[in-house]
Coordinates of C-alpha atoms in Angstrom, one line a residue:
X1339 CA 13.1 18.2 12.8
X1340 CA 13.2 17.8 9.1
X1341 CA 11.0 14.9 8.0
X1342 CA 13.4 13.9 5.3
X1343 CA 16.0 13.0 7.9
X1344 CA 14.0 11.7 10.7
X1345 CA 14.7 8.2 12.1
X1346 CA 11.7 6.3 13.4
X1347 CA 12.2 5.2 17.0
X1348 CA 10.4 5.0 20.3
X1349 CA 10.2 8.6 21.8
X1350 CA 12.1 7.7 25.0
X1351 CA 14.9 6.2 22.9
X1352 CA 15.3 9.5 21.0
X1353 CA 18.7 10.8 22.3
X1354 CA 17.5 14.5 22.6
X1355 CA 14.3 13.5 24.4
X1356 CA 16.3 11.3 26.8
X1357 CA 18.7 14.2 27.5
X1358 CA 15.9 16.6 28.2
X1359 CA 14.1 14.1 30.5
X1360 CA 17.3 13.7 32.5
X1361 CA 17.7 17.5 32.6
X1362 CA 14.2 18.1 33.8
X1363 CA 14.6 15.5 36.6
X1364 CA 17.8 17.2 37.7
X1365 CA 16.1 20.6 37.4
X1366 CA 13.3 19.5 39.7
X1367 CA 15.8 18.2 42.2
X1368 CA 17.8 21.4 42.1
X1369 CA 14.7 23.5 42.4
X1370 CA 13.4 21.8 45.6
X1371 CA 16.9 21.5 47.0
X1372 CA 17.3 25.3 46.6
X1373 CA 20.3 25.1 44.4
X1374 CA 19.7 28.0 41.9
X1375 CA 23.2 27.9 40.3
X1376 CA 23.0 24.2 39.5
X1377 CA 19.4 24.7 38.2
X1378 CA 20.6 27.6 36.0
X1379 CA 23.5 25.6 34.6
X1380 CA 21.3 22.6 33.8
X1381 CA 18.7 24.8 32.2
X1382 CA 21.2 26.7 30.0
X1383 CA 22.8 23.4 28.9
X1384 CA 19.6 21.5 28.2
X1385 CA 17.4 24.3 27.0
X1386 CA 20.2 25.9 25.1
X1387 CA 21.0 22.7 23.3
X1388 CA 17.3 22.3 22.4
X1389 CA 17.1 25.8 21.1
X1390 CA 20.2 25.3 18.9
X1391 CA 19.0 22.0 17.4
X1392 CA 15.5 23.3 16.9
X1393 CA 16.9 26.5 15.3
X1394 CA 19.0 24.5 12.9
X1395 CA 16.0 22.4 11.8
X1396 CA 13.9 25.6 11.6
X1397 CA 16.4 27.1 9.1
X1398 CA 16.3 24.0 7.0
X1399 CA 12.5 24.0 7.0
X1400 CA 12.4 27.7 6.1
X1401 CA 14.8 27.2 3.2
X1402 CA 12.4 24.5 2.0
X1403 CA 9.5 27.0 2.2
X1404 CA 7.9 25.5 5.4
X1405 CA 6.9 27.6 8.3
X1406 CA 6.5 25.6 11.5
X1407 CA 5.3 26.0 15.1
X1408 CA 8.8 25.5 16.5
X1409 CA 9.5 29.3 16.3
X1410 CA 7.0 30.0 19.1
X1411 CA 8.5 27.3 21.3
X1412 CA 12.0 28.7 20.7
X1413 CA 10.9 32.2 21.6
X1414 CA 9.3 30.9 24.7
X1415 CA 12.4 29.0 25.8
X1416 CA 14.6 32.0 25.2
X1417 CA 12.2 34.1 27.2
X1418 CA 12.2 31.7 30.2
X1419 CA 16.0 31.8 30.3
X1420 CA 16.1 35.6 30.0
X1421 CA 13.7 36.0 33.0
X1422 CA 15.3 33.0 35.0
X1423 CA 12.2 30.8 34.8
X1424 CA 14.4 27.8 34.4
X1425 CA 12.0 25.0 35.3
X1426 CA 9.4 26.3 32.9
X1427 CA 12.1 26.3 30.2
X1428 CA 12.9 22.7 30.8
X1429 CA 9.2 21.7 30.7
X1430 CA 8.8 23.5 27.4
X1431 CA 11.9 21.7 26.0
X1432 CA 10.4 18.4 27.0
X1433 CA 7.1 19.2 25.4
X1434 CA 8.8 20.3 22.1
X1435 CA 11.2 17.4 21.8
X1436 CA 8.7 14.8 23.0
X1437 CA 6.2 16.1 20.4
X1438 CA 8.7 15.8 17.6
X1439 CA 9.7 12.3 18.7
X1440 CA 6.0 11.2 18.7
X1441 CA 5.6 12.8 15.2
X1442 CA 8.6 10.7 14.0
X1443 CA 6.8 7.6 15.0
X1444 CA 3.5 8.6 13.4
X1445 CA 5.0 10.0 10.1
X1446 CA 8.1 7.8 9.5
X1447 CA 8.1 6.6 5.9
X1448 CA 9.2 3.0 5.2
X1449 CA 12.9 3.1 4.1
X1450 CA 12.9 -0.1 2.0
X1451 CA 10.1 0.5 -0.5
X1452 CA 11.9 -0.8 -3.5
X1453 CA 13.8 -3.7 -2.0
X1454 CA 11.4 -6.5 -3.2
X1455 CA 11.1 -5.0 -6.7
X1456 CA 14.8 -4.6 -7.1
X1457 CA 15.7 -8.1 -5.6
X1458 CA 13.3 -9.8 -8.0
X1459 CA 15.0 -8.2 -11.0
X1460 CA 16.8 -10.9 -13.0
X1461 CA 20.6 -11.0 -12.4
X1462 CA 21.7 -13.6 -15.0
X1463 CA 20.9 -15.2 -18.3
X1464 CA 21.8 -18.4 -20.1
X1465 CA 23.3 -17.6 -23.5
X1466 CA 23.5 -20.2 -26.3
X1467 CA 26.9 -20.2 -28.1
X1468 CA 27.1 -19.9 -31.9
X1469 CA 27.7 -23.7 -32.1
X1470 CA 24.1 -24.1 -31.1
X1471 CA 25.0 -26.6 -28.4
X1472 CA 26.9 -25.0 -25.5
X1473 CA 25.1 -22.9 -22.9
X1474 CA 26.8 -20.7 -20.4
X1475 CA 25.5 -18.4 -17.7
X1476 CA 26.4 -14.7 -17.8
X1477 CA 25.5 -11.6 -15.9
X1478 CA 22.3 -10.0 -17.3
X1479 CA 24.3 -6.8 -18.0
X1480 CA 26.4 -8.8 -20.5
X1481 CA 23.4 -9.7 -22.7
X1482 CA 23.5 -8.0 -26.1
X1483 CA 20.7 -7.5 -28.6
X1484 CA 20.6 -10.5 -30.9
X1485 CA 22.0 -13.0 -28.4
X1486 CA 20.4 -16.5 -28.4
X1487 CA 19.1 -17.1 -24.9
X1488 CA 17.9 -20.3 -23.2
X1489 CA 15.1 -19.9 -20.6
X1490 CA 14.6 -22.9 -18.3
X1491 CA 11.5 -24.0 -16.5
X1492 CA 10.2 -21.6 -13.8
X1493 CA 12.9 -19.0 -14.6
X1494 CA 12.2 -15.3 -15.0
X1495 CA 12.6 -14.0 -18.5
X1496 CA 15.8 -11.9 -18.3
X1497 CA 15.3 -9.3 -21.1
X1498 CA 12.7 -8.5 -23.7
X1499 CA 13.0 -10.9 -26.7
X1500 CA 11.4 -12.8 -29.5
X1501 CA 10.5 -16.5 -29.2
X1502 CA 12.6 -18.8 -31.5
X1503 CA 11.2 -22.1 -30.1
X1504 CA 7.9 -23.4 -31.4
X1505 CA 5.9 -22.3 -28.3
X1506 CA 6.3 -21.3 -24.7
X1507 CA 3.8 -21.0 -21.8
X1508 CA 4.4 -17.9 -19.7
X1509 CA 2.9 -16.5 -16.5
X1510 CA 2.5 -12.8 -17.2
X1511 CA 0.4 -12.0 -14.2
X1512 CA 3.1 -10.1 -12.3
X1513 CA 3.8 -7.8 -15.3
X1514 CA 0.6 -7.4 -17.3
X1515 CA -2.0 -8.4 -14.7
X1516 CA -3.3 -11.3 -16.8
X1517 CA -4.3 -14.0 -14.4
X1518 CA -4.3 -16.9 -16.9
X1519 CA -1.1 -18.3 -18.5
X1520 CA -0.3 -17.1 -22.0
X1521 CA 0.9 -19.3 -24.8
X1522 CA 3.5 -17.7 -27.1
X1523 CA 4.4 -19.0 -30.5
X1524 CA 7.5 -18.7 -32.6
X1525 CA 8.2 -15.1 -33.6
X1526 CA 6.1 -13.5 -30.9
X1527 CA 7.4 -11.0 -28.4
X1528 CA 8.3 -12.0 -24.9
X1529 CA 8.3 -9.5 -22.0
X1530 CA 11.1 -9.4 -19.4
X1531 CA 10.0 -10.1 -15.8
X1532 CA 7.5 -12.8 -16.9
X1533 CA 7.9 -16.3 -15.6
X1534 CA 8.4 -19.4 -17.7
X1535 CA 6.3 -22.5 -17.3
X1536 CA 7.7 -26.0 -17.0
X1537 CA 9.3 -26.3 -20.4
X1538 CA 12.6 -24.8 -21.6
X1539 CA 12.5 -22.5 -24.6
X1540 CA 14.9 -20.4 -26.8
X1541 CA 14.6 -16.7 -27.5
X1542 CA 16.4 -13.9 -29.3
X1543 CA 17.2 -10.9 -27.1
X1544 CA 15.7 -7.7 -28.5
X1545 CA 16.9 -5.4 -25.8
X1546 CA 19.6 -5.0 -23.2
X1547 CA 18.9 -5.3 -19.5
X1548 CA 19.0 -1.5 -19.1
X1549 CA 16.4 -1.0 -21.8
X1550 CA 14.1 -4.0 -20.9
X1551 CA 10.5 -3.7 -19.9
X1552 CA 11.2 -4.7 -16.3
X1553 CA 14.0 -2.2 -15.8
X1554 CA 11.7 0.6 -17.0
X1555 CA 9.1 -0.5 -14.4
X1556 CA 11.8 -0.2 -11.7
X1557 CA 12.9 3.2 -13.0
X1558 CA 9.3 4.4 -13.0
X1559 CA 8.9 3.5 -9.3
X1560 CA 12.1 5.1 -8.3
X1561 CA 11.3 8.3 -10.1
X1562 CA 7.7 8.4 -8.7
X1563 CA 8.9 7.9 -5.1
X1564 CA 11.7 10.4 -5.3
X1565 CA 9.5 13.1 -6.9
X1566 CA 6.7 12.9 -4.2
X1567 CA 6.8 16.0 -2.0
X1568 CA 7.1 15.3 1.8
X1569 CA 3.9 15.7 3.8
X1570 CA 3.5 19.0 5.6
X1571 CA 2.7 18.5 9.3
X1572 CA -1.0 19.0 9.9
X1573 CA -0.3 21.3 12.9
X1574 CA 2.1 23.5 10.8
X1575 CA -0.9 24.8 8.8
X1576 CA -2.0 26.7 12.0
X1577 CA 1.5 27.9 12.8
X1578 CA 1.4 31.4 11.4
X1579 CA -1.9 32.6 12.8
X1580 CA -1.4 31.0 16.2
X1581 CA 2.2 32.3 16.4
X1582 CA 1.1 35.9 15.5
X1583 CA -1.8 35.8 18.0
X1584 CA 0.5 34.5 20.8
X1585 CA 3.2 37.1 20.2
X1586 CA 0.7 39.9 20.0
X1587 CA -0.9 38.9 23.3
X1588 CA 2.5 38.4 25.0
X1589 CA 3.8 41.8 23.6
X1590 CA 0.7 43.7 24.8
X1591 CA 0.9 42.1 28.2
X1592 CA 4.6 43.1 28.5
X1593 CA 3.8 46.7 27.3
X1594 CA 0.8 47.0 29.5
X1595 CA 2.5 45.7 32.7
X1596 CA 6.0 46.9 32.0
X1597 CA 7.3 43.6 33.3
X1598 CA 9.3 41.4 30.8
X1599 CA 8.4 38.3 33.0
X1600 CA 4.8 38.8 31.8
X1601 CA 6.0 38.2 28.2
X1602 CA 7.5 34.8 29.2
X1603 CA 4.5 33.8 31.3
X1604 CA 2.2 34.3 28.3
X1605 CA 4.5 32.4 25.9
X1606 CA 4.9 29.5 28.3
X1607 CA 1.2 28.7 28.1
X1608 CA 1.1 29.6 24.4
X1609 CA 3.6 26.9 23.6
X1610 CA 1.5 24.8 21.1
X1611 CA 2.3 21.4 22.5
X1612 CA -1.3 20.1 22.0
X1613 CA -0.7 20.9 18.3
X1614 CA 2.7 19.2 18.3
X1615 CA 1.5 16.1 20.2
X1616 CA -2.2 15.8 19.5
X1617 CA -2.0 15.2 15.8
X1618 CA 0.8 12.6 15.9
X1619 CA -0.9 10.7 18.7
X1620 CA -4.1 10.7 16.6
X1621 CA -2.3 9.4 13.6
X1622 CA -0.6 6.7 15.6
X1623 CA -4.0 5.7 16.9
X1624 CA -5.4 5.7 13.4
X1625 CA -2.5 3.6 12.1
X1626 CA -3.0 1.1 15.0
X1627 CA -6.7 0.9 14.2
X1628 CA -5.9 0.3 10.6
X1629 CA -3.6 -2.5 11.5
X1630 CA -6.4 -4.1 13.6
X1631 CA -8.4 -4.0 10.4
X1632 CA -5.7 -5.8 8.4
X1633 CA -4.4 -2.7 6.7
X1634 CA -0.8 -1.7 7.3
X1635 CA -0.2 2.1 6.9
X1636 CA 3.4 3.0 6.3
X1637 CA 3.3 6.7 7.4
X1638 CA 1.0 9.1 9.1
X1639 CA 0.7 11.4 6.1
X1640 CA -1.0 8.6 4.2
X1641 CA -4.0 8.8 6.5
X1642 CA -4.3 12.6 5.9
X1643 CA -4.1 12.2 2.2
X1644 CA -6.5 9.3 2.1
X1645 CA -9.1 11.3 4.1
X1646 CA -9.3 13.8 1.2
X1647 CA -9.4 11.3 -1.8
X1648 CA -11.5 12.6 -4.7
X1649 CA -10.7 10.0 -7.4
X1650 CA -9.6 6.4 -7.5
X1651 CA -8.2 3.8 -10.0
X1652 CA -8.4 0.1 -9.6
X1653 CA -6.5 -2.8 -11.2
X1654 CA -8.7 -5.7 -12.2
X1655 CA -6.8 -9.0 -11.7
X1656 CA -6.1 -9.7 -8.1
X1657 CA -7.7 -6.5 -7.0
X1658 CA -11.3 -6.3 -8.0
X1659 CA -11.1 -10.0 -8.9
X1660 CA -9.4 -12.8 -6.8
X1661 CA -6.5 -13.2 -9.2
X1662 CA -6.8 -17.0 -9.4
X1663 CA -8.7 -19.1 -11.9
X1664 CA -11.7 -21.1 -10.6
X1665 CA -14.2 -23.5 -12.2
X1666 CA -17.1 -21.5 -13.4
X1667 CA -19.2 -24.4 -14.9
X1668 CA -19.0 -27.8 -16.4
X1669 CA -20.6 -28.3 -19.8
X1670 CA -21.3 -32.0 -20.6
X1671 CA -21.2 -33.1 -24.3
X1672 CA -21.1 -36.9 -24.7
X1673 CA -20.8 -37.7 -21.1
X1674 CA -22.4 -36.3 -17.9
X1675 CA -21.1 -33.4 -15.9
X1676 CA -19.9 -35.9 -13.2
X1677 CA -18.0 -38.0 -15.7
X1678 CA -16.4 -34.9 -17.3
X1679 CA -15.2 -33.5 -13.9
X1680 CA -14.1 -37.0 -12.7
X1681 CA -11.9 -37.7 -15.7
X1682 CA -10.5 -34.2 -15.8
X1683 CA -9.6 -34.2 -12.1
X1684 CA -8.1 -37.7 -12.4
X1685 CA -5.7 -36.6 -15.1
X1686 CA -5.0 -33.1 -13.8
X1687 CA -3.6 -34.6 -10.6
X1688 CA -0.5 -35.2 -12.6
X1689 CA -0.2 -31.7 -14.1
X1690 CA 1.6 -28.6 -12.8
X1691 CA -0.5 -26.3 -15.0
X1692 CA -2.2 -23.4 -13.4
X1693 CA -5.6 -24.9 -14.3
X1694 CA -4.8 -28.2 -12.6
X1695 CA -5.4 -27.3 -8.9
X1696 CA -8.7 -25.4 -9.5
X1697 CA -10.1 -28.4 -11.3
X1698 CA -8.9 -30.9 -8.8
X1699 CA -10.1 -28.8 -5.8
X1700 CA -13.5 -28.2 -7.4
X1701 CA -13.9 -32.0 -7.9
X1702 CA -13.1 -32.5 -4.2
X1703 CA -15.6 -29.8 -3.2
X1704 CA -18.2 -31.7 -5.3
X1705 CA -17.3 -35.0 -3.7
X1706 CA -16.2 -36.4 -7.0
X1707 CA -13.8 -39.3 -6.5
X1708 CA -11.0 -39.7 -9.1
X1709 CA -10.5 -42.9 -11.0
X1710 CA -7.2 -44.9 -10.8
X1711 CA -4.5 -43.8 -13.3
X1712 CA -2.0 -46.3 -14.6
X1713 CA 0.3 -43.6 -16.3
X1714 CA 0.1 -39.9 -17.2
X1715 CA 2.2 -37.4 -19.2
X1716 CA 2.0 -33.7 -19.4
X1717 CA 2.3 -32.2 -22.9
X1718 CA 3.7 -28.7 -22.3
X1719 CA 1.3 -25.8 -23.2
X1720 CA -1.3 -28.4 -24.4
X1721 CA -2.6 -30.5 -21.7
X1722 CA -2.3 -34.0 -20.1
X1723 CA -2.7 -37.5 -21.5
X1724 CA -3.5 -40.4 -19.1
X1725 CA -4.4 -44.0 -19.1
X1726 CA -6.9 -45.3 -16.5
X1727 CA -6.4 -48.6 -14.7
X1728 CA -9.1 -50.1 -16.9
X1729 CA -7.3 -48.9 -20.1
X1730 CA -9.3 -45.8 -21.0
X1731 CA -7.3 -43.1 -22.8
X1732 CA -7.9 -39.6 -21.4
X1733 CA -6.9 -36.2 -22.8
X1734 CA -7.5 -33.0 -20.9
X1735 CA -6.4 -29.6 -22.3
X1736 CA -6.9 -27.0 -25.0
X1737 CA -9.2 -27.4 -28.0
X1738 CA -6.4 -28.0 -30.6
X1739 CA -4.9 -30.7 -28.4
X1740 CA -8.3 -32.5 -28.1
X1741 CA -9.0 -32.1 -31.9
X1742 CA -6.0 -34.4 -32.6
X1743 CA -8.2 -37.3 -31.3
X1744 CA -11.7 -35.9 -31.6
X1745 CA -11.7 -34.6 -35.2
X1746 CA -15.2 -33.0 -35.3
X1747 CA -16.4 -30.9 -32.5
X1748 CA -17.3 -27.2 -32.0
X1749 CA -15.6 -25.0 -29.5
X1750 CA -17.8 -23.6 -26.8
X1751 CA -18.8 -20.0 -26.6
X1752 CA -17.0 -18.2 -23.8
X1753 CA -17.8 -15.0 -22.0
X1754 CA -15.1 -12.4 -21.4
X1755 CA -12.5 -13.5 -18.9
X1756 CA -13.2 -17.2 -19.4
X1757 CA -11.2 -20.0 -20.8
X1758 CA -12.1 -23.6 -21.6
X1759 CA -10.5 -27.0 -20.7
X1760 CA -11.7 -29.8 -23.0
X1761 CA -12.0 -33.4 -21.7
X1762 CA -11.9 -36.4 -24.0
X1763 CA -12.1 -40.2 -23.4
X1764 CA -11.2 -42.7 -26.0
X1765 CA -11.6 -40.3 -29.0
X1766 CA -14.9 -39.0 -27.6
X1767 CA -15.5 -35.5 -26.2
X1768 CA -17.0 -36.0 -22.7
X1769 CA -17.4 -32.3 -21.9
X1770 CA -15.9 -28.9 -21.2
X1771 CA -14.8 -27.2 -18.0
X1772 CA -15.0 -23.4 -18.1
X1773 CA -12.7 -21.5 -15.8
X1774 CA -12.9 -17.8 -14.9
X1775 CA -11.3 -15.3 -12.5
X1776 CA -14.2 -14.4 -10.2
X1777 CA -15.0 -11.0 -8.7
X1778 CA -14.1 -10.5 -5.1
X1779 CA -17.3 -10.8 -3.0
X1780 CA -17.3 -7.3 -1.7
X1781 CA -15.9 -5.4 -4.7
X1782 CA -19.2 -4.0 -5.9
X1783 CA -20.4 -3.0 -2.4
X1784 CA -17.1 -1.4 -1.6
X1785 CA -17.0 0.7 -4.8
X1786 CA -20.6 1.8 -4.1
X1787 CA -19.6 2.8 -0.6
X1788 CA -16.7 4.9 -1.9
X1789 CA -19.0 6.6 -4.4
X1790 CA -21.4 7.4 -1.6
X1791 CA -18.7 8.9 0.6
X1792 CA -17.1 11.5 -1.7
X1793 CA -15.0 9.6 -4.2
X1794 CA -16.3 11.3 -7.4
X1795 CA -14.2 9.7 -10.2
X1796 CA -13.4 5.9 -10.3
X1797 CA -11.8 4.0 -13.2
X1798 CA -10.5 0.5 -13.9
X1799 CA -7.0 0.2 -15.3
X1800 CA -5.9 -3.2 -16.4
X1801 CA -3.5 -5.0 -18.7
X1802 CA -6.3 -7.5 -19.7
X1803 CA -8.2 -7.4 -23.0
X1804 CA -11.1 -4.9 -23.2
X1805 CA -13.7 -7.7 -23.5
X1806 CA -12.6 -9.3 -20.2
X1807 CA -12.4 -5.9 -18.5
X1808 CA -15.9 -4.9 -19.6
X1809 CA -17.3 -8.1 -18.2
X1810 CA -15.9 -7.2 -14.8
X1811 CA -16.9 -3.6 -15.2
X1812 CA -20.5 -4.6 -15.7
X1813 CA -20.4 -6.6 -12.5
X1814 CA -19.1 -3.7 -10.5
X1815 CA -21.5 -1.3 -12.2
X1816 CA -18.8 0.7 -14.0
X1817 CA -19.6 2.2 -17.4
X1818 CA -17.5 1.6 -20.5
X1819 CA -16.0 5.0 -20.2
X1820 CA -14.6 4.0 -16.8
X1821 CA -12.6 1.1 -18.3
X1822 CA -9.0 1.4 -19.5
X1823 CA -7.9 -2.0 -20.9
X1824 CA -4.7 -3.3 -22.4
X1825 CA -2.7 -0.8 -20.3
X1826 CA 1.0 -1.0 -19.9
X1827 CA 2.5 0.2 -16.5
X1828 CA 3.4 3.5 -18.2
X1829 CA -0.2 3.9 -19.6
X1830 CA -1.6 3.4 -16.1
X1831 CA 0.6 6.2 -14.7
X1832 CA -0.7 8.6 -17.4
X1833 CA -4.3 7.7 -16.6
X1834 CA -3.9 8.3 -12.9
X1835 CA -2.1 11.6 -13.5
X1836 CA -5.1 12.9 -15.4
X1837 CA -7.6 12.1 -12.5
X1838 CA -8.6 14.9 -10.1
X1839 CA -6.3 15.0 -7.1
X1840 CA -5.9 13.7 -4.5
X1841 CA -5.8 10.3 -6.2
X1842 CA -6.0 6.7 -4.9
X1843 CA -4.7 3.6 -6.7
X1844 CA -5.4 0.0 -5.6
X1845 CA -3.4 -2.8 -7.2
X1846 CA -1.5 -6.0 -6.5
X1847 CA 1.1 -6.9 -9.1
X1848 CA 4.6 -5.7 -10.2
X1849 CA 2.8 -3.9 -13.1
X1850 CA 1.0 -1.8 -10.6
X1851 CA 4.1 -0.7 -8.7
X1852 CA 4.7 2.5 -10.7
X1853 CA 1.1 3.7 -10.5
X1854 CA 0.9 2.9 -6.8
X1855 CA 4.0 5.1 -6.2
X1856 CA 2.7 7.8 -8.5
X1857 CA -0.8 8.2 -7.0
X1858 CA -1.3 10.4 -3.9
X1859 CA -2.2 7.2 -2.1
X1860 CA -1.3 3.7 -3.3
X1861 CA -2.9 0.7 -1.6
X1862 CA -1.7 -2.8 -2.4
X1863 CA -3.7 -6.0 -2.0
X1864 CA -0.8 -7.8 -0.4
X1865 CA -2.4 -10.9 1.2
X1866 CA -0.3 -13.3 -0.9
X1867 CA 3.0 -12.0 0.4
X1868 CA 5.6 -9.3 -0.2
X1869 CA 5.4 -8.0 -3.7
X1870 CA 6.7 -5.0 -5.6
X1871 CA 3.2 -3.5 -5.2
X1872 CA 3.3 -3.9 -1.4
X1873 CA 6.7 -2.3 -1.3
X1874 CA 5.9 0.7 -3.4
X1875 CA 2.5 1.3 -1.9
X1876 CA 1.6 3.6 1.0
X1877 CA -0.6 1.0 2.6
X1878 CA -1.1 -2.8 2.3
X1879 CA -4.3 -4.7 2.8
X1880 CA -3.1 -7.9 4.3
X1881 CA -6.2 -9.9 3.8
X1882 CA -8.2 -10.9 0.8
X1883 CA -11.2 -8.8 2.0
X1884 CA -11.5 -5.9 -0.5
X1885 CA -14.0 -4.1 1.8
X1886 CA -11.0 -3.3 4.0
X1887 CA -10.5 -0.5 1.6
X1888 CA -13.7 1.1 2.9
X1889 CA -12.4 0.5 6.4
X1890 CA -9.2 2.4 5.9
X1891 CA -10.9 5.3 4.2
X1892 CA -13.3 5.5 7.1
X1893 CA -10.5 5.3 9.6
X1894 CA -8.4 7.9 7.9
X1895 CA -11.3 10.4 7.9
X1896 CA -12.2 9.8 11.5
X1897 CA -8.5 10.0 12.4
X1898 CA -8.1 13.5 10.8
X1899 CA -11.3 14.6 12.5
X1900 CA -10.0 13.5 15.9
X1901 CA -6.6 15.2 15.3
X1902 CA -8.4 18.4 14.5
X1903 CA -10.6 18.1 17.6
X1904 CA -7.5 17.6 19.7
X1905 CA -5.7 20.6 18.2
X1906 CA -8.7 22.9 18.4
X1907 CA -9.1 21.9 22.0
X1908 CA -5.5 22.6 22.7
X1909 CA -5.5 26.0 21.0
X1910 CA -8.7 27.1 22.8
X1911 CA -7.4 26.2 26.2
X1912 CA -4.0 27.8 25.4
X1913 CA -5.7 31.0 24.4
X1914 CA -7.7 31.0 27.7
X1915 CA -4.5 30.4 29.7
X1916 CA -2.8 33.2 27.7
X1917 CA -5.5 35.6 28.7
X1918 CA -5.1 34.7 32.4
X1919 CA -1.3 35.0 32.2
X1920 CA -1.5 38.3 30.4
X1921 CA -3.2 39.8 33.5
X1922 CA -0.5 38.4 35.8
X1923 CA -2.4 35.6 37.4
X1924 CA -0.4 32.7 36.1
X1925 CA 3.3 32.3 37.1
X1926 CA 5.5 30.7 34.4
X1927 CA 6.3 27.5 36.2
X1928 CA 2.6 27.0 37.1
X1929 CA 1.6 27.8 33.6
X1930 CA 4.1 25.2 32.2
X1931 CA 2.6 22.6 34.5
X1932 CA -0.9 23.5 33.5
X1933 CA 0.1 23.3 29.9
X1934 CA 1.3 19.7 30.6
X1935 CA -2.2 19.0 32.0
X1936 CA -3.6 20.4 28.8
X1937 CA -1.3 18.1 26.9
X1938 CA -2.5 15.1 28.7
X1939 CA -6.1 16.0 28.0
X1940 CA -5.3 16.6 24.4
X1941 CA -3.6 13.2 24.2
X1942 CA -6.6 11.5 25.8
X1943 CA -8.8 13.1 23.2
X1944 CA -6.4 12.0 20.4
X1945 CA -6.2 8.4 21.8
X1946 CA -9.8 7.9 20.7
X1947 CA -8.4 7.0 17.3
X1948 CA -7.2 3.7 18.9
X1949 CA -10.8 2.5 19.0
X1950 CA -11.6 3.3 15.4
X1951 CA -11.3 -0.4 14.4
X1952 CA -14.7 -1.0 16.0
X1953 CA -17.9 -0.6 14.0
X1954 CA -16.2 -0.5 10.6
X1955 CA -18.2 -0.4 7.3
X1956 CA -16.7 -3.7 6.1
X1957 CA -19.1 -5.7 8.3
X1958 CA -22.1 -4.1 6.7
X1959 CA -20.6 -4.4 3.2
X1960 CA -19.9 -8.2 3.7
X1961 CA -23.4 -8.7 4.9
X1962 CA -24.9 -6.9 1.9
X1963 CA -22.6 -8.7 -0.5
X1964 CA -23.5 -12.1 1.0
X1965 CA -27.2 -11.2 0.6
X1966 CA -26.7 -10.2 -3.1
X1967 CA -24.8 -13.5 -3.7
X1968 CA -27.6 -15.5 -2.2
X1969 CA -30.1 -13.8 -4.4
X1970 CA -28.1 -14.4 -7.5
X1971 CA -27.6 -18.1 -6.5
X1972 CA -31.4 -18.5 -6.0
X1973 CA -32.2 -17.0 -9.4

């Protein structure tokens, strides 16, 4: 059947398979009850229907330029009807339709790849009237360039625009990949799809919804998915030579014996059911093993493409790094590190800023107890002011905010990817808390594993600044030439298209959706829930363990190897049986039954893929990463 129109369902629920099973059961009953007419009618109805349906699909595939193994099965079924080997024909029909149904399960592509991305798209906007007072809600399609818009706290920015308020704090992580909130000032550009902080701001629309940055991302994903060619069945690559050999052997046997039944007897055992069934079963086993390793594979073709990967691109934030800020260090100034952390955590308990939770959680992990707070107030995009129960005045926030009460102090020097939170008490700078987005524990070990296992070209593509990207690149042992920073989603697509195929892309944010769909294999870090990246990717790692990437590459390669072993076994046995049948020692019905035995053995061989989740490379990589971390901590 055509892969573009297949519906994924359990094989026994497939209507054609169900009909053939019923026909075969009736055929066996009629055969042993010595009812040749009923057997013939059943065979002509069931086998004839299978021939017609398979023939229609064959014509569709041939028009698309695909040559499949189905032609050999069709010739065999026609031959069994012609020489009145009805039971053999019914068995072949079951093998053919059952194999296709199994393939449907192994190769079915997810049908709702873009749902999350499209559903997240803004649908409305708040427009400020010309009177400068009245605000009314409109459909996003009604927004015109130049409209004054009001964006409330936690809302998604509806269209691209220019900030007209004094400032705004935006979470751009889902669009640019930047993990830390970005403060925008009056006159600066704002990207659609980003999320506002807690404060309301005004902006001027500079694009319509159709021309906005976010809409272009959606369009890129749709175009990339629709342009990707369907995966050719693994077994189909052996269709032409196997078909030619089988027809030649059957034809020579007929010519030599002068008996047309000999032609049917050869083709019955030549029916390539191990090829039709072995590969899909292997891929189902591989997909199951991947799921046991916390990687969801959306279709069987992904495993085959992933087994051949030659180049790979990686997002930084949320992929190589954890995608969430953590406290890197505490730098005391006028106070101790304990005092700095204690006062910061005490005030940050009353903040909703992205830095608040990391600071509070770090204080708890260090067993630092907060002091009592009489009152607190968050100053949007600046920090928090608080008064302790003993009357001390606290300020926690950015340098400019602290400079209002501590006139003379020098900002700390930061490494790439870091940001600083300053802590003041009663007009005195207690200290500085430096936050960073740390590397995932197994990132370096996993990238090294990929390099050692045939992935020749690897690059980092990120929307972050180059300095931040280079700092991470140094940690994962990437050279400067392997780093592509300040990338837009479109830029990332172009970078991946230039890499040697087949290509792999690993990412996690909305900004990665186009490139995940464009790459030959897109894998999303989806542990934090359903995102556009997860929906447009071919596979999703459902844990925060980056070394699962090595696991799924290992599983894919072993799966393809097992599928090939299953198919070669089936072809070798089929050729042996053809030789026996060519000399007249294998009646058609017995041959069909023997072929079923071959199918069972081929399936058993293929089912070894179910155990591939054992002895995965991630265990070794985690152990090596832990050892490296311990050495770094000791030094």
